[in-house]
Tab-separated table of C-alpha atoms (C1' of nucleotides) in Angstrom:
chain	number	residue	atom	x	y	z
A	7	UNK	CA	118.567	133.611	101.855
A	8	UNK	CA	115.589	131.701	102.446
A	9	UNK	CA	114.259	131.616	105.708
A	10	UNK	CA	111.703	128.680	106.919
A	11	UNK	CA	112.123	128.704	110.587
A	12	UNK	CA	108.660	129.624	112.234
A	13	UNK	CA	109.343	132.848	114.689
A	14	UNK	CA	107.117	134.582	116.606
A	15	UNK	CA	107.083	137.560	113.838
A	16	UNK	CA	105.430	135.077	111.547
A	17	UNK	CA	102.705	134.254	113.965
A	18	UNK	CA	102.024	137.649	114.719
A	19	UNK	CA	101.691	138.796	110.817
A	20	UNK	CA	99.697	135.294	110.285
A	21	UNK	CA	97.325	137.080	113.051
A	22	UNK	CA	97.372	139.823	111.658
A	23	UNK	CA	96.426	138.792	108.339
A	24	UNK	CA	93.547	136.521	109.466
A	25	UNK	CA	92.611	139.174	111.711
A	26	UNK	CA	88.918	138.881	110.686
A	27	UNK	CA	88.547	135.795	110.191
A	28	UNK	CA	85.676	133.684	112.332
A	29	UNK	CA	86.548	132.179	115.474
A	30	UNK	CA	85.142	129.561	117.826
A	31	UNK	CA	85.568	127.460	120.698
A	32	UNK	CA	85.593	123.945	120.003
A	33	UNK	CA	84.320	121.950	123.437
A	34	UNK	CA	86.799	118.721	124.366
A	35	UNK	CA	85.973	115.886	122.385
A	36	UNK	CA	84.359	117.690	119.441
A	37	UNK	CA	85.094	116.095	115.670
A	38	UNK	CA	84.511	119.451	113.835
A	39	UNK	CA	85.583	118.071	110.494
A	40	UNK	CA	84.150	114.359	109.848
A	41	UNK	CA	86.296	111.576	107.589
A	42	UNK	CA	85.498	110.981	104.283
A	43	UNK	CA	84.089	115.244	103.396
A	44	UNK	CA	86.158	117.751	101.647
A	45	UNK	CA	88.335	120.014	104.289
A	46	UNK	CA	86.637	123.265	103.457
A	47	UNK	CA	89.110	124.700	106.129
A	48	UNK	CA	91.987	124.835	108.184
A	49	UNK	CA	92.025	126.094	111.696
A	50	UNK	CA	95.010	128.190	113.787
A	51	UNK	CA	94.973	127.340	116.776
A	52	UNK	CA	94.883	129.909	119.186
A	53	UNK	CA	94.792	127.656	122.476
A	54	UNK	CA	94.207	123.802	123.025
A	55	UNK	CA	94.777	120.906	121.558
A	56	UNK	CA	93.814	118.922	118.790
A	57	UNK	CA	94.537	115.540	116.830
A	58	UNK	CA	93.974	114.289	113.513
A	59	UNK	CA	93.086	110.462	112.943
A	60	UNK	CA	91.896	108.233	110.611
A	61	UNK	CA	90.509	104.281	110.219
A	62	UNK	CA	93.128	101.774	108.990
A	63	UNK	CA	91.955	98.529	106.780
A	64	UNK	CA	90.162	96.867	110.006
A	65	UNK	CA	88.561	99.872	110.812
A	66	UNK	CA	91.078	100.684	113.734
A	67	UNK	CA	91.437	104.299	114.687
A	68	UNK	CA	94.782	105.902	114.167
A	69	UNK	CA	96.091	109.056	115.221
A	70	UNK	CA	98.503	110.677	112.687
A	71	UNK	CA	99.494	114.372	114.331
A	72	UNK	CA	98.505	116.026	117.432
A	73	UNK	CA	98.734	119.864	117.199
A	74	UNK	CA	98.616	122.452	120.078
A	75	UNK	CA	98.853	126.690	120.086
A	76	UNK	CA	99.880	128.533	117.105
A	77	UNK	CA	99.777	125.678	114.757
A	78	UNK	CA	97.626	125.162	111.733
A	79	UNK	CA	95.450	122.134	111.818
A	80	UNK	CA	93.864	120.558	109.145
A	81	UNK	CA	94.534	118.461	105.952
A	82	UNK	CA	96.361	120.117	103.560
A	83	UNK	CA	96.180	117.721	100.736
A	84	UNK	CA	92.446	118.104	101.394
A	85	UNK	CA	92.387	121.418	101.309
A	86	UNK	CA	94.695	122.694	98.689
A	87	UNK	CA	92.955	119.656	95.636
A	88	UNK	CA	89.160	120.329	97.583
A	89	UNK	CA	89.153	116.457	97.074
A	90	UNK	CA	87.853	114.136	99.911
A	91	UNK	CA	90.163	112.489	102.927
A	92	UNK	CA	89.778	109.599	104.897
A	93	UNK	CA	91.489	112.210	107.893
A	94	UNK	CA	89.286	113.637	110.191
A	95	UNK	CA	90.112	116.272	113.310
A	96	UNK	CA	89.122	115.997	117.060
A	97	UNK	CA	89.608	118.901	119.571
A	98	UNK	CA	91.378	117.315	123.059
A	99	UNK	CA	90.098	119.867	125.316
A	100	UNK	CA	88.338	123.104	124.557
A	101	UNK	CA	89.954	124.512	121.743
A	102	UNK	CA	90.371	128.127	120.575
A	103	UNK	CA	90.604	128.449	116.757
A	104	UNK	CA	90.612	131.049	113.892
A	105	UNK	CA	89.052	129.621	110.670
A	106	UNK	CA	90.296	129.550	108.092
A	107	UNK	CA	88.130	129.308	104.749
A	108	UNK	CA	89.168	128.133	101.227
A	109	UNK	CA	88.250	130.844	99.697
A	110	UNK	CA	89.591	133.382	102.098
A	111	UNK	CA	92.684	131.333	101.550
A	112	UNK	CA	92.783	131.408	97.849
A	113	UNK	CA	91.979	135.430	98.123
A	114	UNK	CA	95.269	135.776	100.927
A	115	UNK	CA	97.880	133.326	98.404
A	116	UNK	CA	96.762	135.941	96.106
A	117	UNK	CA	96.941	139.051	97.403
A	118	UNK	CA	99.361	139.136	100.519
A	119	UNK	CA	102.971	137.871	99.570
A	120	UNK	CA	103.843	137.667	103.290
A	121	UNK	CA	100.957	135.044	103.554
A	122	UNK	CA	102.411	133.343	100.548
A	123	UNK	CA	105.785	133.115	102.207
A	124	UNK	CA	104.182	132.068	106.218
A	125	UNK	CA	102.359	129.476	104.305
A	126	UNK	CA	105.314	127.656	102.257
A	127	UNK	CA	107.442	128.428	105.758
A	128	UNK	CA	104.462	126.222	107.671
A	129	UNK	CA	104.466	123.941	104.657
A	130	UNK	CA	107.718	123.122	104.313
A	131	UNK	CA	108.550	122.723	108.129
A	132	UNK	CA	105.718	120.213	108.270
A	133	UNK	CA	107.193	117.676	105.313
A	134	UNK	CA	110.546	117.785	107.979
A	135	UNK	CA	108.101	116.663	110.884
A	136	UNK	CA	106.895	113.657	108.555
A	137	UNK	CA	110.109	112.998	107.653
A	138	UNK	CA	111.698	113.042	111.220
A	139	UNK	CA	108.655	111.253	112.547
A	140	UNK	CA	109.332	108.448	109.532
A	141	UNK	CA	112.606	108.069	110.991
A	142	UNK	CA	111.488	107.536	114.389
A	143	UNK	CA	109.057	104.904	113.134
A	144	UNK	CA	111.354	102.959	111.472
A	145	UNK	CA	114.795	103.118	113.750
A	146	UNK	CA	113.474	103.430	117.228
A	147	UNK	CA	111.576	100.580	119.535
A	148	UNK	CA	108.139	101.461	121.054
A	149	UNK	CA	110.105	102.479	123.956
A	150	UNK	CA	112.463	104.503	122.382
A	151	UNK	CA	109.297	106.481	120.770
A	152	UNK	CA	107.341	106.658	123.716
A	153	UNK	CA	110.578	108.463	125.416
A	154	UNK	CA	110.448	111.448	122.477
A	155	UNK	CA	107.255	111.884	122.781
A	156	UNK	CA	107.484	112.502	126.840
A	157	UNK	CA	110.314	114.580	126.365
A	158	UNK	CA	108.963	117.135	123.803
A	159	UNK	CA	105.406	116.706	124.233
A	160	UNK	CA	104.607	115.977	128.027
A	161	UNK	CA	101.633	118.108	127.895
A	162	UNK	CA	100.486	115.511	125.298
A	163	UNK	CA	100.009	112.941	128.017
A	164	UNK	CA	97.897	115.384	130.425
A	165	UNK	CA	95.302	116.002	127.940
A	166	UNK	CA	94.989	112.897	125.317
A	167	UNK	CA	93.438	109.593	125.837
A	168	UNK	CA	96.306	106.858	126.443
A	169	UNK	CA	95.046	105.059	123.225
A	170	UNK	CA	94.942	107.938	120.903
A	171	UNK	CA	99.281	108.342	121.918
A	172	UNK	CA	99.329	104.374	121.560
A	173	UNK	CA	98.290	104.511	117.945
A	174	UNK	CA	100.427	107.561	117.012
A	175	UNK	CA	103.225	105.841	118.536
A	176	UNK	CA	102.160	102.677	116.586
A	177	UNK	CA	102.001	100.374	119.198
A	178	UNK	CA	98.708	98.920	120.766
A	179	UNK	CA	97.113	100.377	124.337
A	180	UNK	CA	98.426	97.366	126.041
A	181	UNK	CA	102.001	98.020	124.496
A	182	UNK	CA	101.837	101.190	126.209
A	183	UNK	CA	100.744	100.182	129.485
A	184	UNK	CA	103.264	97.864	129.608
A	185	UNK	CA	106.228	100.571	128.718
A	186	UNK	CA	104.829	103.077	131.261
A	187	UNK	CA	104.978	100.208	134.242
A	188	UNK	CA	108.477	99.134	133.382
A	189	UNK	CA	109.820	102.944	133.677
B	30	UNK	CA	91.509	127.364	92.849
B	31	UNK	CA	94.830	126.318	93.961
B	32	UNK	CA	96.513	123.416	91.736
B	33	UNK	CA	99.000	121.315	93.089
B	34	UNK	CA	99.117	118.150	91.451
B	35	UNK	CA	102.423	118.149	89.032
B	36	UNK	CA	101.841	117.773	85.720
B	37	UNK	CA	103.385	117.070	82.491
B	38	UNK	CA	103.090	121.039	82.277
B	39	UNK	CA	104.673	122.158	85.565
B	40	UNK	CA	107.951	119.995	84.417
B	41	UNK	CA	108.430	121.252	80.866
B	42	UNK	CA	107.912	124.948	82.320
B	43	UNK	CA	110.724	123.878	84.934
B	44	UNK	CA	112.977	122.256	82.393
B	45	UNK	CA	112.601	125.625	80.080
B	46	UNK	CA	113.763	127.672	83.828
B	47	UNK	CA	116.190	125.589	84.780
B	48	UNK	CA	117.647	125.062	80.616
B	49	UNK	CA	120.884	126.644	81.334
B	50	UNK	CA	121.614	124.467	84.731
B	51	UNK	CA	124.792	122.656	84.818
B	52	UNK	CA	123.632	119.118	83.541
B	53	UNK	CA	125.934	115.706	84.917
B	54	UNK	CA	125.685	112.198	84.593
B	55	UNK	CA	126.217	110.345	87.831
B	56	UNK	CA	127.747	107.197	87.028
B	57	UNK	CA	125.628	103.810	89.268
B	58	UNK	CA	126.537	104.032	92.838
B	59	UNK	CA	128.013	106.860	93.467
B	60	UNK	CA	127.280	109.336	96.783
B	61	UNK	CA	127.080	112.177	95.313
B	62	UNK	CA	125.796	114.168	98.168
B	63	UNK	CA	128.272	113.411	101.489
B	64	UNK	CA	125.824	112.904	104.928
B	65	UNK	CA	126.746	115.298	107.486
B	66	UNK	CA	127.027	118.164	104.763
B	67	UNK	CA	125.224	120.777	103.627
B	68	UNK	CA	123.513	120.582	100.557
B	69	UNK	CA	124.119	122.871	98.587
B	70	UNK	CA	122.398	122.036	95.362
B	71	UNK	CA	119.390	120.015	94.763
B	72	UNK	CA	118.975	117.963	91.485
B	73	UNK	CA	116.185	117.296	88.664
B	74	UNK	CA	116.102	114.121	87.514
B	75	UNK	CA	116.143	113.754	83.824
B	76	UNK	CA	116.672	109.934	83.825
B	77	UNK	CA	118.107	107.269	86.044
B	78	UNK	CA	117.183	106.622	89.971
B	79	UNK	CA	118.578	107.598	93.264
B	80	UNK	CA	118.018	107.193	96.923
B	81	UNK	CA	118.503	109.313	99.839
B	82	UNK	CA	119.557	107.456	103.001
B	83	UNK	CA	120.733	108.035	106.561
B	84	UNK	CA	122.509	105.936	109.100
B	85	UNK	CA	120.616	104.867	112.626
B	86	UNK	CA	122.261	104.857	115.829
B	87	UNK	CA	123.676	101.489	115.498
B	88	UNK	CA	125.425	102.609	112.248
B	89	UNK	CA	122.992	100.546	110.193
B	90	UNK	CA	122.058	102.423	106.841
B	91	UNK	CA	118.414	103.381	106.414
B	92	UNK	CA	116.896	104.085	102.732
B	93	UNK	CA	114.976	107.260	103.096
B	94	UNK	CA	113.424	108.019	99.486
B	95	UNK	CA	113.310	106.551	96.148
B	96	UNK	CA	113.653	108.879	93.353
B	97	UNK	CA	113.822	108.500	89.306
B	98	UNK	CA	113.272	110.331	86.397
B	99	UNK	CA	111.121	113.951	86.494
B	100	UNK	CA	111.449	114.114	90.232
B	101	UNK	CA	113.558	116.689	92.537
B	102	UNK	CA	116.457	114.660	94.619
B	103	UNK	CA	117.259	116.198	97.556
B	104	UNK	CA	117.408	117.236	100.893
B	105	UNK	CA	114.872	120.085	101.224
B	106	UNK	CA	115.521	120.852	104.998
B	107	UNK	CA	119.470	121.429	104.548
B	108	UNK	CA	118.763	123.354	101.255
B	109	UNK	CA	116.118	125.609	102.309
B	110	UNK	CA	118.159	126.473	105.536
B	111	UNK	CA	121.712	125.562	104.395
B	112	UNK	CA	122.194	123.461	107.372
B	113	UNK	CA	124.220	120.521	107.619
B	114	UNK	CA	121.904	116.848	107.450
B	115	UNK	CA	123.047	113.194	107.961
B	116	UNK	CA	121.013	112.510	104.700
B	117	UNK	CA	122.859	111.413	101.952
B	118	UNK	CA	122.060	111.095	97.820
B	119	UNK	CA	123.322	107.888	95.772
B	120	UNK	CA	122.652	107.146	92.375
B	121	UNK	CA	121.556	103.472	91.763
B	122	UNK	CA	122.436	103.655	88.124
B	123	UNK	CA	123.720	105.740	85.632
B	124	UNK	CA	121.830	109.016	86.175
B	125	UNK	CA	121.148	112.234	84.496
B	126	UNK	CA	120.884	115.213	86.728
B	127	UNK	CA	120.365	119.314	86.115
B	128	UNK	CA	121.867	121.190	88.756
B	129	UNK	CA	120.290	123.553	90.799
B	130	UNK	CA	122.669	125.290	93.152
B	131	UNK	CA	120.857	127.636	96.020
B	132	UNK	CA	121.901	130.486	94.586
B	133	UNK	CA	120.235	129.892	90.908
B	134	UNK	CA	116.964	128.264	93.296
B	135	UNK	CA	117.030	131.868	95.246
B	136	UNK	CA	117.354	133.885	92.030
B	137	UNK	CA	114.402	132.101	90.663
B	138	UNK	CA	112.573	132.179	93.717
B	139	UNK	CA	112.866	135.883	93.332
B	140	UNK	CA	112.247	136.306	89.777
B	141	UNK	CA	109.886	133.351	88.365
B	142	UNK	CA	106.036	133.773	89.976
B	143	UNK	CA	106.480	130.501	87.808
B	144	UNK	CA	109.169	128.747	89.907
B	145	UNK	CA	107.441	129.789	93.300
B	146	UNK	CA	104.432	127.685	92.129
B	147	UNK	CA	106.456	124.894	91.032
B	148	UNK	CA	108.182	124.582	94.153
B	149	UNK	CA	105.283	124.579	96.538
B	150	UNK	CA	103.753	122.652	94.547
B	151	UNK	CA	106.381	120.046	94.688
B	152	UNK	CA	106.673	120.576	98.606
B	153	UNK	CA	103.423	119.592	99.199
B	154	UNK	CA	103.406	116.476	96.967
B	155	UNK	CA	106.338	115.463	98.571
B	156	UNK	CA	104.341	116.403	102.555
B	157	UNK	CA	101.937	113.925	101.172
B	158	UNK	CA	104.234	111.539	100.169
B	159	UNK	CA	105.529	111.389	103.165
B	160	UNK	CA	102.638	111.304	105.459
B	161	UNK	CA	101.153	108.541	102.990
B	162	UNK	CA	104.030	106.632	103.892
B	163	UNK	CA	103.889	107.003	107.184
B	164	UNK	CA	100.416	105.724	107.294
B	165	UNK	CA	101.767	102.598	105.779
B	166	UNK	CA	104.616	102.132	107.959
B	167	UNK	CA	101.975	101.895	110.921
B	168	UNK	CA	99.425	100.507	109.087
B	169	UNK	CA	100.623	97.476	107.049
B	170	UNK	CA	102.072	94.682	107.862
B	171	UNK	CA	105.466	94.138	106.012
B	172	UNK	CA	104.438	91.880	103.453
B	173	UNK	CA	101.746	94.387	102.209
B	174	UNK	CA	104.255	97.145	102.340
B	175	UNK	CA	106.387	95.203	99.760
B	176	UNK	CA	103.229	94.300	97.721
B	177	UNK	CA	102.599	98.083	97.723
B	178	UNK	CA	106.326	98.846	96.338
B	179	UNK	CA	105.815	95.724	93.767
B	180	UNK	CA	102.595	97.095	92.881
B	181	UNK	CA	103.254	100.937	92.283
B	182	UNK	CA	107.458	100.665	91.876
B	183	UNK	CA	108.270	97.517	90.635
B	184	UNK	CA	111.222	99.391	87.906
B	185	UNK	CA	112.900	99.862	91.917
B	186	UNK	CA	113.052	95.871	92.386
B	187	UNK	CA	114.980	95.495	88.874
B	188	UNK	CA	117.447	98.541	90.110
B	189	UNK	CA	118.260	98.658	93.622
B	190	UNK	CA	120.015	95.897	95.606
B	191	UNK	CA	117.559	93.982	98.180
B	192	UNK	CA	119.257	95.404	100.941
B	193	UNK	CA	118.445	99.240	99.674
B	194	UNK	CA	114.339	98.225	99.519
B	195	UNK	CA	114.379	96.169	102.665
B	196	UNK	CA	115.305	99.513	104.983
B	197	UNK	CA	112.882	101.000	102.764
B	198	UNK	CA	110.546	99.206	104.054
B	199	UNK	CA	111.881	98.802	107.569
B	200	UNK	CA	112.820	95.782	108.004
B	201	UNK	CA	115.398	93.264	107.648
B	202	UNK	CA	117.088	91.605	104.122
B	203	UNK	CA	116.525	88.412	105.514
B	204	UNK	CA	113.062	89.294	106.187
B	205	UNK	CA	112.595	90.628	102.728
B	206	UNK	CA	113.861	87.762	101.292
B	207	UNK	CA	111.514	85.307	103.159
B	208	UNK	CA	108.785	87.403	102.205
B	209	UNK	CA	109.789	87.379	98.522
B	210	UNK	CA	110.016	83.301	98.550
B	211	UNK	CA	106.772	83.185	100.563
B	212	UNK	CA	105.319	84.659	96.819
C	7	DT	C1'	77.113	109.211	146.679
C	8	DT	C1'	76.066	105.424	144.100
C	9	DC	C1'	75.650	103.264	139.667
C	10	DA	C1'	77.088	102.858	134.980
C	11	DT	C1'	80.267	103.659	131.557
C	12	DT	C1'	84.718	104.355	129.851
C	13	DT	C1'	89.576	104.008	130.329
C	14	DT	C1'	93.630	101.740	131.890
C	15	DT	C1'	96.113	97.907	133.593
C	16	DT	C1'	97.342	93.163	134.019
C	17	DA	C1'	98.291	88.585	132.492
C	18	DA	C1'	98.635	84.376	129.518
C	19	DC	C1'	99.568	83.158	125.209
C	20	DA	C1'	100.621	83.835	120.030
C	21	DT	C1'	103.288	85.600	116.172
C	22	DA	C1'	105.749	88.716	112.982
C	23	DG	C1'	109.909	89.902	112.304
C	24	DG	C1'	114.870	90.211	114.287
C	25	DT	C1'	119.500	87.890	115.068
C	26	DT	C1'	123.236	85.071	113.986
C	27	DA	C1'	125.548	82.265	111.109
C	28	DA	C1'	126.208	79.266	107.395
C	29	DT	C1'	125.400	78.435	102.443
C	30	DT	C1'	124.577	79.566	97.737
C	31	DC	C1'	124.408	82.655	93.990
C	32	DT	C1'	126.201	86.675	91.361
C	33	DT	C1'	129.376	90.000	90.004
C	34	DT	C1'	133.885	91.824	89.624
C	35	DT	C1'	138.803	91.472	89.395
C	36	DT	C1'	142.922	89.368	87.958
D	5	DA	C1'	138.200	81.217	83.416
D	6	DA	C1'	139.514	81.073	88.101
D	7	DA	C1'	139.589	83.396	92.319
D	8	DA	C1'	137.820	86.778	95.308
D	9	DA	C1'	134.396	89.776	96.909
D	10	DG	C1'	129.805	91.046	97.478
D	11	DA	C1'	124.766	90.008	97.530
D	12	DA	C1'	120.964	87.079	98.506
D	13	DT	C1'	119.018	83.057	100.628
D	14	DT	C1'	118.151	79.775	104.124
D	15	DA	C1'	117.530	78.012	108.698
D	16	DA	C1'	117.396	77.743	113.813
D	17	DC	C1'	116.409	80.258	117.450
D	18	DC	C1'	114.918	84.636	120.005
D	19	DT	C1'	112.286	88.775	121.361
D	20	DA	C1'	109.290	92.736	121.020
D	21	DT	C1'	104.913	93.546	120.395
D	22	DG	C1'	100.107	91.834	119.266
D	23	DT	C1'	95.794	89.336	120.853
D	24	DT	C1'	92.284	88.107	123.895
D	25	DA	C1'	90.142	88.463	128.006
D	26	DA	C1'	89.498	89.779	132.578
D	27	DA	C1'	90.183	92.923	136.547
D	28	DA	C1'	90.904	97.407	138.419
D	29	DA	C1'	90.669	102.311	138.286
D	30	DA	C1'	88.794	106.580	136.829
D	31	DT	C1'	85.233	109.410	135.140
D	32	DG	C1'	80.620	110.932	134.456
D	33	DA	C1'	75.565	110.666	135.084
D	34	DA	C1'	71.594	110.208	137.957
DNA sequence: TTCATTTTTTAACATAGGTTAATTCTTTTT
DNA sequence: AAAAAGAATTAACCTATGTTAAAAAATGAA
């Protein structure tokens, strides 16, 4: 059997196993990795909140994922190729992470298999969040979406700006204000 | 340095593991993965095309994934966990397939450092995929989303009926077809 | 605490794409 | 080859969401 479900175990040996690595405290409102580089790491997050978000054709900014505690930020296809990304990542309030370096990351896939099996676990259980969040886009209405997102993420709407969860929803600012009245 | 981009490589090694797979040829337009089932084989295309799709809450049928020749078919979530899915797999014509039950995936998984490296690899091509398409979904408009499929798919257009491509793309046939007049 | 800046709301108007329904075109069956 | 069934187009009308701009509210700096 192959298990993929994320449990508490697999946090606690991903801790364990990144033990050493730095950490920091990123303050609110911090971009600590910048569009347009190479991702030279990813972060677990320890405590906080974070968003990635990039700039559409008219230079619009677009929020693609927020992530909170005991999730790994950062931009895999980035990472894994070392090739440049147009995605960059913003701490929402002050942020708690373990860093997490390419190379240390290369040295782990090699040398732990446990790592090898957290990190196709995370990997695979983040393709089924794209995929369900595809399928939101495309069958629900902005009210509909808005709904989900206040149901499983509530905290979401505490600590991010109104127009950072109007362009992850896909909907302008104005959309949203006008969804939250009607309530 | 971690590789992940599939190449011409990656699928003869696969082919050579998986040479003693049950082969099949799925005649055009048949489901031959049932939504609401679990999955339990996944399928490498050798030639042909197929689609996954899903239905909304209305009952209206949504076109998840196109998928032809060289690629894996299937629904990864229900496979990995052997859970049941609403997804469903249709050939659009005339399509060879090797089978790849769970059990012969699990065996491999276990035996082939090989296999393990083709299958994440393929995971997180198919993660990108997905969030790339995502990012046009909220991005484009729906015209340049069917410029986009014209541009990099255009084989799907000579294939697939309308109806298929315009969920695809989320939105209507009747939009579809304006757009495609509008030319 | 007041001033300045940023964020959110409100409102009038515009538009892309949806809905319904009828027509035409294509494919399959007899 | 005719009839029937299925797919694609067309057209009139409708609605959710976008656009622009201004006002109000909240936050932060002095």
């Amino acid at each position: 059997m192959i298990e993929t479900e994320i449990t508490d175990f697999d946090i606690e040996e991903l801790s364990k196993l990144i033990a050493d690595s730095d950490e920091r405290i990123i303050p609110k409102n911090e971009i600590f990795m910048m569009p347009n580089s190479i991702h030279k790491s990813i972060y677990f997050i320890v405590s906080g909140l974070v968003r990635t978000f990039y700039f559409d054709s008219k230079g619009g900014e677009i929020t693609h994922w927020f992530g909170g505690k005991n999730t790994i930020a950062g931009v895999i296809s980035s990472f894994i190729t070392q090739k440049s990304t147009p995605y960059a990542l913003q701490a929402l309030e002050d942020t708690k992470v373990k860093i997490l370096s390419y190379e240390k990351f290369v040295e782990l896939y090699n040398t732990s298999h446990e790592f090898v099996k957290i990190a196709s676990k995370f990997s695979v259980k983040r393709l089924i969040e794209m995929s369900d969040k595809l399928v939101v886009q495309q069958t629900k209405t902005a009210k509909e979406r808005y709904d989900l997102l206040l149901e499983n993420h509530s905290d979401i709407f505490q600590k991010a700006k109104l127009k950072y969860i109007a362009s992850y929803l896909g909907i302008t600012q104005q959309s949203l204000s006008r969804i939250r009245i009607e309530k």
